[in-house]
């Protein structure tokens, strides 16, 4: 015998409720076996979940689109920053910049290699430090580093930082939209369970095949076990 199982996805929840609400038989006096209170609560819950899932889809799409841009922006910002730090360290090795001035950039005086700027966190940490350090050194009378200039480094970092901030906001919005659905699901599942119990009780005296067919018309979902004959 087939077994009943509550919907596991929001799409299935919406389909179950819509199947019920689109069945004209539930609105006729002759077939009014479902309490109007249940029917009237089903429509707004269906609409709320439909709106929530659509908003989540829109938010997630925007997040994915922005994420695709992030890789290229992070690569360019990291490349410019990496090149600048390499020139800075070579200038120190040649004696053109005093080693103690490395501390202006947040680097130790004995630094000879790049800090970790491959990750987003590393880039966001070291970008502002290096830009501020170069400005402070030049303000003290030091000769600016070129190829790349700190202006180019700052420009690419700012572009990336702006996109990163936007991505965080998109992620927060997507998370909030998801929470709306998470909070709705238990209420909708309880309603569907109550509706299905009423529907199955109403058709309980019919022969199995007719009973399942009638219940399906009102949105009840049945599953068959492997190798089980379908009714």
mmCIF file with all atom_site columns, N, CA and C in Angstrom, residues 165-216:
data_model
loop_
_atom_site.group_PDB
_atom_site.id
_atom_site.type_symbol
_atom_site.label_atom_id
_atom_site.label_alt_id
_atom_site.label_comp_id
_atom_site.label_asym_id
_atom_site.label_entity_id
_atom_site.label_seq_id
_atom_site.pdbx_PDB_ins_code
_atom_site.Cartn_x
_atom_site.Cartn_y
_atom_site.Cartn_z
_atom_site.occupancy
_atom_site.B_iso_or_equiv
_atom_site.pdbx_formal_charge
_atom_site.auth_seq_id
_atom_site.auth_comp_id
_atom_site.auth_asym_id
_atom_site.auth_atom_id
_atom_site.pdbx_PDB_model_num
ATOM 1   N N  . UNK A 1 165 ? 31.831  44.500 0.332  1.00 0.00 ? 165 UNK A N  1
ATOM 2   C CA . UNK A 1 165 ? 30.810  45.015 1.249  1.00 0.00 ? 165 UNK A CA 1
ATOM 3   C C  . UNK A 1 165 ? 29.415  44.759 0.706  1.00 0.00 ? 165 UNK A C  1
ATOM 4   N N  . UNK A 1 166 ? 29.256  44.979 -0.610 1.00 0.00 ? 166 UNK A N  1
ATOM 5   C CA . UNK A 1 166 ? 27.962  44.719 -1.245 1.00 0.00 ? 166 UNK A CA 1
ATOM 6   C C  . UNK A 1 166 ? 27.595  43.243 -1.140 1.00 0.00 ? 166 UNK A C  1
ATOM 7   N N  . UNK A 1 167 ? 28.593  42.374 -1.309 1.00 0.00 ? 167 UNK A N  1
ATOM 8   C CA . UNK A 1 167 ? 28.344  40.929 -1.230 1.00 0.00 ? 167 UNK A CA 1
ATOM 9   C C  . UNK A 1 167 ? 27.917  40.526 0.173  1.00 0.00 ? 167 UNK A C  1
ATOM 10  N N  . UNK A 1 168 ? 28.527  41.118 1.174  1.00 0.00 ? 168 UNK A N  1
ATOM 11  C CA . UNK A 1 168 ? 28.137  40.811 2.549  1.00 0.00 ? 168 UNK A CA 1
ATOM 12  C C  . UNK A 1 168 ? 26.698  41.221 2.812  1.00 0.00 ? 168 UNK A C  1
ATOM 13  N N  . UNK A 1 169 ? 26.304  42.364 2.266  1.00 0.00 ? 169 UNK A N  1
ATOM 14  C CA . UNK A 1 169 ? 24.922  42.826 2.434  1.00 0.00 ? 169 UNK A CA 1
ATOM 15  C C  . UNK A 1 169 ? 23.949  41.901 1.709  1.00 0.00 ? 169 UNK A C  1
ATOM 16  N N  . UNK A 1 170 ? 24.355  41.449 0.515  1.00 0.00 ? 170 UNK A N  1
ATOM 17  C CA . UNK A 1 170 ? 23.514  40.517 -0.232 1.00 0.00 ? 170 UNK A CA 1
ATOM 18  C C  . UNK A 1 170 ? 23.362  39.199 0.528  1.00 0.00 ? 170 UNK A C  1
ATOM 19  N N  . UNK A 1 171 ? 24.451  38.735 1.138  1.00 0.00 ? 171 UNK A N  1
ATOM 20  C CA . UNK A 1 171 ? 24.406  37.502 1.914  1.00 0.00 ? 171 UNK A CA 1
ATOM 21  C C  . UNK A 1 171 ? 23.495  37.655 3.131  1.00 0.00 ? 171 UNK A C  1
ATOM 22  N N  . UNK A 1 172 ? 23.557  38.820 3.756  1.00 0.00 ? 172 UNK A N  1
ATOM 23  C CA . UNK A 1 172 ? 22.694  39.071 4.917  1.00 0.00 ? 172 UNK A CA 1
ATOM 24  C C  . UNK A 1 172 ? 21.229  39.088 4.497  1.00 0.00 ? 172 UNK A C  1
ATOM 25  N N  . UNK A 1 173 ? 20.953  39.721 3.354  1.00 0.00 ? 173 UNK A N  1
ATOM 26  C CA . UNK A 1 173 ? 19.578  39.781 2.866  1.00 0.00 ? 173 UNK A CA 1
ATOM 27  C C  . UNK A 1 173 ? 19.075  38.388 2.495  1.00 0.00 ? 173 UNK A C  1
ATOM 28  N N  . UNK A 1 174 ? 19.926  37.596 1.834  1.00 0.00 ? 174 UNK A N  1
ATOM 29  C CA . UNK A 1 174 ? 19.541  36.233 1.482  1.00 0.00 ? 174 UNK A CA 1
ATOM 30  C C  . UNK A 1 174 ? 19.276  35.414 2.743  1.00 0.00 ? 174 UNK A C  1
ATOM 31  N N  . UNK A 1 175 ? 20.111  35.611 3.745  1.00 0.00 ? 175 UNK A N  1
ATOM 32  C CA . UNK A 1 175 ? 19.922  34.898 5.008  1.00 0.00 ? 175 UNK A CA 1
ATOM 33  C C  . UNK A 1 175 ? 18.602  35.258 5.676  1.00 0.00 ? 175 UNK A C  1
ATOM 34  N N  . UNK A 1 176 ? 18.249  36.542 5.648  1.00 0.00 ? 176 UNK A N  1
ATOM 35  C CA . UNK A 1 176 ? 16.981  36.983 6.238  1.00 0.00 ? 176 UNK A CA 1
ATOM 36  C C  . UNK A 1 176 ? 15.795  36.407 5.466  1.00 0.00 ? 176 UNK A C  1
ATOM 37  N N  . UNK A 1 177 ? 15.907  36.411 4.130  1.00 0.00 ? 177 UNK A N  1
ATOM 38  C CA . UNK A 1 177 ? 14.834  35.843 3.306  1.00 0.00 ? 177 UNK A CA 1
ATOM 39  C C  . UNK A 1 177 ? 14.668  34.352 3.586  1.00 0.00 ? 177 UNK A C  1
ATOM 40  N N  . UNK A 1 178 ? 15.779  33.678 3.806  1.00 0.00 ? 178 UNK A N  1
ATOM 41  C CA . UNK A 1 178 ? 15.719  32.249 4.108  1.00 0.00 ? 178 UNK A CA 1
ATOM 42  C C  . UNK A 1 178 ? 15.047  32.009 5.461  1.00 0.00 ? 178 UNK A C  1
ATOM 43  N N  . UNK A 1 179 ? 15.332  32.878 6.413  1.00 0.00 ? 179 UNK A N  1
ATOM 44  C CA . UNK A 1 179 ? 14.730  32.719 7.734  1.00 0.00 ? 179 UNK A CA 1
ATOM 45  C C  . UNK A 1 179 ? 13.219  32.889 7.707  1.00 0.00 ? 179 UNK A C  1
ATOM 46  N N  . UNK A 1 180 ? 12.734  33.733 6.795  1.00 0.00 ? 180 UNK A N  1
ATOM 47  C CA . UNK A 1 180 ? 11.278  33.897 6.646  1.00 0.00 ? 180 UNK A CA 1
ATOM 48  C C  . UNK A 1 180 ? 10.657  32.558 6.269  1.00 0.00 ? 180 UNK A C  1
ATOM 49  N N  . UNK A 1 181 ? 11.292  31.851 5.331  1.00 0.00 ? 181 UNK A N  1
ATOM 50  C CA . UNK A 1 181 ? 10.784  30.544 4.917  1.00 0.00 ? 181 UNK A CA 1
ATOM 51  C C  . UNK A 1 181 ? 10.910  29.516 6.038  1.00 0.00 ? 181 UNK A C  1
ATOM 52  N N  . UNK A 1 182 ? 12.039  29.559 6.750  1.00 0.00 ? 182 UNK A N  1
ATOM 53  C CA . UNK A 1 182 ? 12.265  28.612 7.849  1.00 0.00 ? 182 UNK A CA 1
ATOM 54  C C  . UNK A 1 182 ? 11.160  28.740 8.905  1.00 0.00 ? 182 UNK A C  1
ATOM 55  N N  . UNK A 1 183 ? 10.759  29.980 9.196  1.00 0.00 ? 183 UNK A N  1
ATOM 56  C CA . UNK A 1 183 ? 9.725   30.203 10.210 1.00 0.00 ? 183 UNK A CA 1
ATOM 57  C C  . UNK A 1 183 ? 8.337   29.802 9.722  1.00 0.00 ? 183 UNK A C  1
ATOM 58  N N  . UNK A 1 184 ? 8.123   29.903 8.413  1.00 0.00 ? 184 UNK A N  1
ATOM 59  C CA . UNK A 1 184 ? 6.819   29.558 7.854  1.00 0.00 ? 184 UNK A CA 1
ATOM 60  C C  . UNK A 1 184 ? 6.581   28.056 7.783  1.00 0.00 ? 184 UNK A C  1
ATOM 61  N N  . UNK A 1 185 ? 7.630   27.299 7.543  1.00 0.00 ? 185 UNK A N  1
ATOM 62  C CA . UNK A 1 185 ? 7.486   25.869 7.240  1.00 0.00 ? 185 UNK A CA 1
ATOM 63  C C  . UNK A 1 185 ? 6.757   25.067 8.312  1.00 0.00 ? 185 UNK A C  1
ATOM 64  N N  . UNK A 1 186 ? 7.091   25.210 9.607  1.00 0.00 ? 186 UNK A N  1
ATOM 65  C CA . UNK A 1 186 ? 6.368   24.407 10.610 1.00 0.00 ? 186 UNK A CA 1
ATOM 66  C C  . UNK A 1 186 ? 4.861   24.682 10.613 1.00 0.00 ? 186 UNK A C  1
ATOM 67  N N  . UNK A 1 187 ? 4.484   25.943 10.478 1.00 0.00 ? 187 UNK A N  1
ATOM 68  C CA . UNK A 1 187 ? 3.063   26.292 10.468 1.00 0.00 ? 187 UNK A CA 1
ATOM 69  C C  . UNK A 1 187 ? 2.363   25.689 9.261  1.00 0.00 ? 187 UNK A C  1
ATOM 70  N N  . UNK A 1 188 ? 3.016   25.777 8.102  1.00 0.00 ? 188 UNK A N  1
ATOM 71  C CA . UNK A 1 188 ? 2.436   25.224 6.885  1.00 0.00 ? 188 UNK A CA 1
ATOM 72  C C  . UNK A 1 188 ? 2.367   23.701 6.964  1.00 0.00 ? 188 UNK A C  1
ATOM 73  N N  . UNK A 1 189 ? 3.393   23.073 7.483  1.00 0.00 ? 189 UNK A N  1
ATOM 74  C CA . UNK A 1 189 ? 3.386   21.606 7.615  1.00 0.00 ? 189 UNK A CA 1
ATOM 75  C C  . UNK A 1 189 ? 2.268   21.143 8.547  1.00 0.00 ? 189 UNK A C  1
ATOM 76  N N  . UNK A 1 190 ? 2.058   21.884 9.640  1.00 0.00 ? 190 UNK A N  1
ATOM 77  C CA . UNK A 1 190 ? 0.974   21.541 10.563 1.00 0.00 ? 190 UNK A CA 1
ATOM 78  C C  . UNK A 1 190 ? -0.383  21.667 9.879  1.00 0.00 ? 190 UNK A C  1
ATOM 79  N N  . UNK A 1 191 ? -0.529  22.715 9.074  1.00 0.00 ? 191 UNK A N  1
ATOM 80  C CA . UNK A 1 191 ? -1.790  22.926 8.363  1.00 0.00 ? 191 UNK A CA 1
ATOM 81  C C  . UNK A 1 191 ? -2.024  21.814 7.338  1.00 0.00 ? 191 UNK A C  1
ATOM 82  N N  . UNK A 1 192 ? -0.987  21.489 6.563  1.00 0.00 ? 192 UNK A N  1
ATOM 83  C CA . UNK A 1 192 ? -1.114  20.433 5.560  1.00 0.00 ? 192 UNK A CA 1
ATOM 84  C C  . UNK A 1 192 ? -1.474  19.101 6.228  1.00 0.00 ? 192 UNK A C  1
ATOM 85  N N  . UNK A 1 193 ? -0.839  18.805 7.346  1.00 0.00 ? 193 UNK A N  1
ATOM 86  C CA . UNK A 1 193 ? -1.128  17.568 8.067  1.00 0.00 ? 193 UNK A CA 1
ATOM 87  C C  . UNK A 1 193 ? -2.592  17.530 8.499  1.00 0.00 ? 193 UNK A C  1
ATOM 88  N N  . UNK A 1 194 ? -3.070  18.645 9.044  1.00 0.00 ? 194 UNK A N  1
ATOM 89  C CA . UNK A 1 194 ? -4.467  18.706 9.487  1.00 0.00 ? 194 UNK A CA 1
ATOM 90  C C  . UNK A 1 194 ? -5.419  18.558 8.303  1.00 0.00 ? 194 UNK A C  1
ATOM 91  N N  . UNK A 1 195 ? -5.113  19.210 7.202  1.00 0.00 ? 195 UNK A N  1
ATOM 92  C CA . UNK A 1 195 ? -5.949  19.114 6.007  1.00 0.00 ? 195 UNK A CA 1
ATOM 93  C C  . UNK A 1 195 ? -5.983  17.693 5.469  1.00 0.00 ? 195 UNK A C  1
ATOM 94  N N  . UNK A 1 196 ? -4.825  17.076 5.383  1.00 0.00 ? 196 UNK A N  1
ATOM 95  C CA . UNK A 1 196 ? -4.756  15.721 4.838  1.00 0.00 ? 196 UNK A CA 1
ATOM 96  C C  . UNK A 1 196 ? -5.501  14.728 5.730  1.00 0.00 ? 196 UNK A C  1
ATOM 97  N N  . UNK A 1 197 ? -5.436  14.932 7.038  1.00 0.00 ? 197 UNK A N  1
ATOM 98  C CA . UNK A 1 197 ? -6.172  14.053 7.950  1.00 0.00 ? 197 UNK A CA 1
ATOM 99  C C  . UNK A 1 197 ? -7.675  14.160 7.714  1.00 0.00 ? 197 UNK A C  1
ATOM 100 N N  . UNK A 1 198 ? -8.144  15.387 7.522  1.00 0.00 ? 198 UNK A N  1
ATOM 101 C CA . UNK A 1 198 ? -9.570  15.614 7.253  1.00 0.00 ? 198 UNK A CA 1
ATOM 102 C C  . UNK A 1 198 ? -9.970  14.969 5.929  1.00 0.00 ? 198 UNK A C  1
ATOM 103 N N  . UNK A 1 199 ? -9.127  15.159 4.913  1.00 0.00 ? 199 UNK A N  1
ATOM 104 C CA . UNK A 1 199 ? -9.422  14.624 3.578  1.00 0.00 ? 199 UNK A CA 1
ATOM 105 C C  . UNK A 1 199 ? -9.466  13.101 3.599  1.00 0.00 ? 199 UNK A C  1
ATOM 106 N N  . UNK A 1 200 ? -8.474  12.491 4.208  1.00 0.00 ? 200 UNK A N  1
ATOM 107 C CA . UNK A 1 200 ? -8.436  11.027 4.240  1.00 0.00 ? 200 UNK A CA 1
ATOM 108 C C  . UNK A 1 200 ? -9.589  10.455 5.061  1.00 0.00 ? 200 UNK A C  1
ATOM 109 N N  . UNK A 1 201 ? -9.947  11.134 6.124  1.00 0.00 ? 201 UNK A N  1
ATOM 110 C CA . UNK A 1 201 ? -11.077 10.680 6.933  1.00 0.00 ? 201 UNK A CA 1
ATOM 111 C C  . UNK A 1 201 ? -12.368 10.718 6.128  1.00 0.00 ? 201 UNK A C  1
ATOM 112 N N  . UNK A 1 202 ? -12.509 11.766 5.319  1.00 0.00 ? 202 UNK A N  1
ATOM 113 C CA . UNK A 1 202 ? -13.728 11.934 4.519  1.00 0.00 ? 202 UNK A CA 1
ATOM 114 C C  . UNK A 1 202 ? -13.893 10.807 3.496  1.00 0.00 ? 202 UNK A C  1
ATOM 115 N N  . UNK A 1 203 ? -12.782 10.360 2.913  1.00 0.00 ? 203 UNK A N  1
ATOM 116 C CA . UNK A 1 203 ? -12.848 9.327  1.877  1.00 0.00 ? 203 UNK A CA 1
ATOM 117 C C  . UNK A 1 203 ? -12.490 7.930  2.399  1.00 0.00 ? 203 UNK A C  1
ATOM 118 N N  . UNK A 1 204 ? -12.486 7.762  3.691  1.00 0.00 ? 204 UNK A N  1
ATOM 119 C CA . UNK A 1 204 ? -12.000 6.525  4.314  1.00 0.00 ? 204 UNK A CA 1
ATOM 120 C C  . UNK A 1 204 ? -12.804 5.293  3.911  1.00 0.00 ? 204 UNK A C  1
ATOM 121 N N  . UNK A 1 205 ? -14.088 5.446  3.599  1.00 0.00 ? 205 UNK A N  1
ATOM 122 C CA . UNK A 1 205 ? -14.936 4.288  3.314  1.00 0.00 ? 205 UNK A CA 1
ATOM 123 C C  . UNK A 1 205 ? -14.909 3.862  1.855  1.00 0.00 ? 205 UNK A C  1
ATOM 124 N N  . UNK A 1 206 ? -14.192 4.580  1.011  1.00 0.00 ? 206 UNK A N  1
ATOM 125 C CA . UNK A 1 206 ? -14.120 4.222  -0.406 1.00 0.00 ? 206 UNK A CA 1
ATOM 126 C C  . UNK A 1 206 ? -13.129 3.082  -0.623 1.00 0.00 ? 206 UNK A C  1
ATOM 127 N N  . UNK A 1 207 ? -13.269 2.344  -1.723 1.00 0.00 ? 207 UNK A N  1
ATOM 128 C CA . UNK A 1 207 ? -12.270 1.321  -2.066 1.00 0.00 ? 207 UNK A CA 1
ATOM 129 C C  . UNK A 1 207 ? -10.896 1.975  -2.216 1.00 0.00 ? 207 UNK A C  1
ATOM 130 N N  . UNK A 1 208 ? -9.808  1.241  -1.976 1.00 0.00 ? 208 UNK A N  1
ATOM 131 C CA . UNK A 1 208 ? -8.457  1.823  -1.962 1.00 0.00 ? 208 UNK A CA 1
ATOM 132 C C  . UNK A 1 208 ? -8.121  2.706  -3.165 1.00 0.00 ? 208 UNK A C  1
ATOM 133 N N  . UNK A 1 209 ? -8.274  2.175  -4.386 1.00 0.00 ? 209 UNK A N  1
ATOM 134 C CA . UNK A 1 209 ? -7.874  2.956  -5.555 1.00 0.00 ? 209 UNK A CA 1
ATOM 135 C C  . UNK A 1 209 ? -8.674  4.253  -5.653 1.00 0.00 ? 209 UNK A C  1
ATOM 136 N N  . UNK A 1 210 ? -9.996  4.157  -5.462 1.00 0.00 ? 210 UNK A N  1
ATOM 137 C CA . UNK A 1 210 ? -10.839 5.360  -5.537 1.00 0.00 ? 210 UNK A CA 1
ATOM 138 C C  . UNK A 1 210 ? -10.498 6.331  -4.417 1.00 0.00 ? 210 UNK A C  1
ATOM 139 N N  . UNK A 1 211 ? -10.210 5.770  -3.227 1.00 0.00 ? 211 UNK A N  1
ATOM 140 C CA . UNK A 1 211 ? -9.861  6.619  -2.084 1.00 0.00 ? 211 UNK A CA 1
ATOM 141 C C  . UNK A 1 211 ? -8.587  7.415  -2.359 1.00 0.00 ? 211 UNK A C  1
ATOM 142 N N  . UNK A 1 212 ? -7.556  6.732  -2.878 1.00 0.00 ? 212 UNK A N  1
ATOM 143 C CA . UNK A 1 212 ? -6.295  7.428  -3.162 1.00 0.00 ? 212 UNK A CA 1
ATOM 144 C C  . UNK A 1 212 ? -6.476  8.466  -4.273 1.00 0.00 ? 212 UNK A C  1
ATOM 145 N N  . UNK A 1 213 ? -7.244  8.120  -5.282 1.00 0.00 ? 213 UNK A N  1
ATOM 146 C CA . UNK A 1 213 ? -7.479  9.066  -6.386 1.00 0.00 ? 213 UNK A CA 1
ATOM 147 C C  . UNK A 1 213 ? -8.186  10.318 -5.895 1.00 0.00 ? 213 UNK A C  1
ATOM 148 N N  . UNK A 1 214 ? -9.196  10.142 -5.052 1.00 0.00 ? 214 UNK A N  1
ATOM 149 C CA . UNK A 1 214 ? -9.932  11.290 -4.533 1.00 0.00 ? 214 UNK A CA 1
ATOM 150 C C  . UNK A 1 214 ? -9.040  12.157 -3.632 1.00 0.00 ? 214 UNK A C  1
ATOM 151 N N  . UNK A 1 215 ? -8.241  11.510 -2.799 1.00 0.00 ? 215 UNK A N  1
ATOM 152 C CA . UNK A 1 215 ? -7.352  12.254 -1.895 1.00 0.00 ? 215 UNK A CA 1
ATOM 153 C C  . UNK A 1 215 ? -6.295  13.027 -2.683 1.00 0.00 ? 215 UNK A C  1
ATOM 154 N N  . UNK A 1 216 ? -5.786  12.411 -3.742 1.00 0.00 ? 216 UNK A N  1
ATOM 155 C CA . UNK A 1 216 ? -4.787  13.096 -4.576 1.00 0.00 ? 216 UNK A CA 1
ATOM 156 C C  . UNK A 1 216 ? -5.365  14.366 -5.196 1.00 0.00 ? 216 UNK A C  1
#
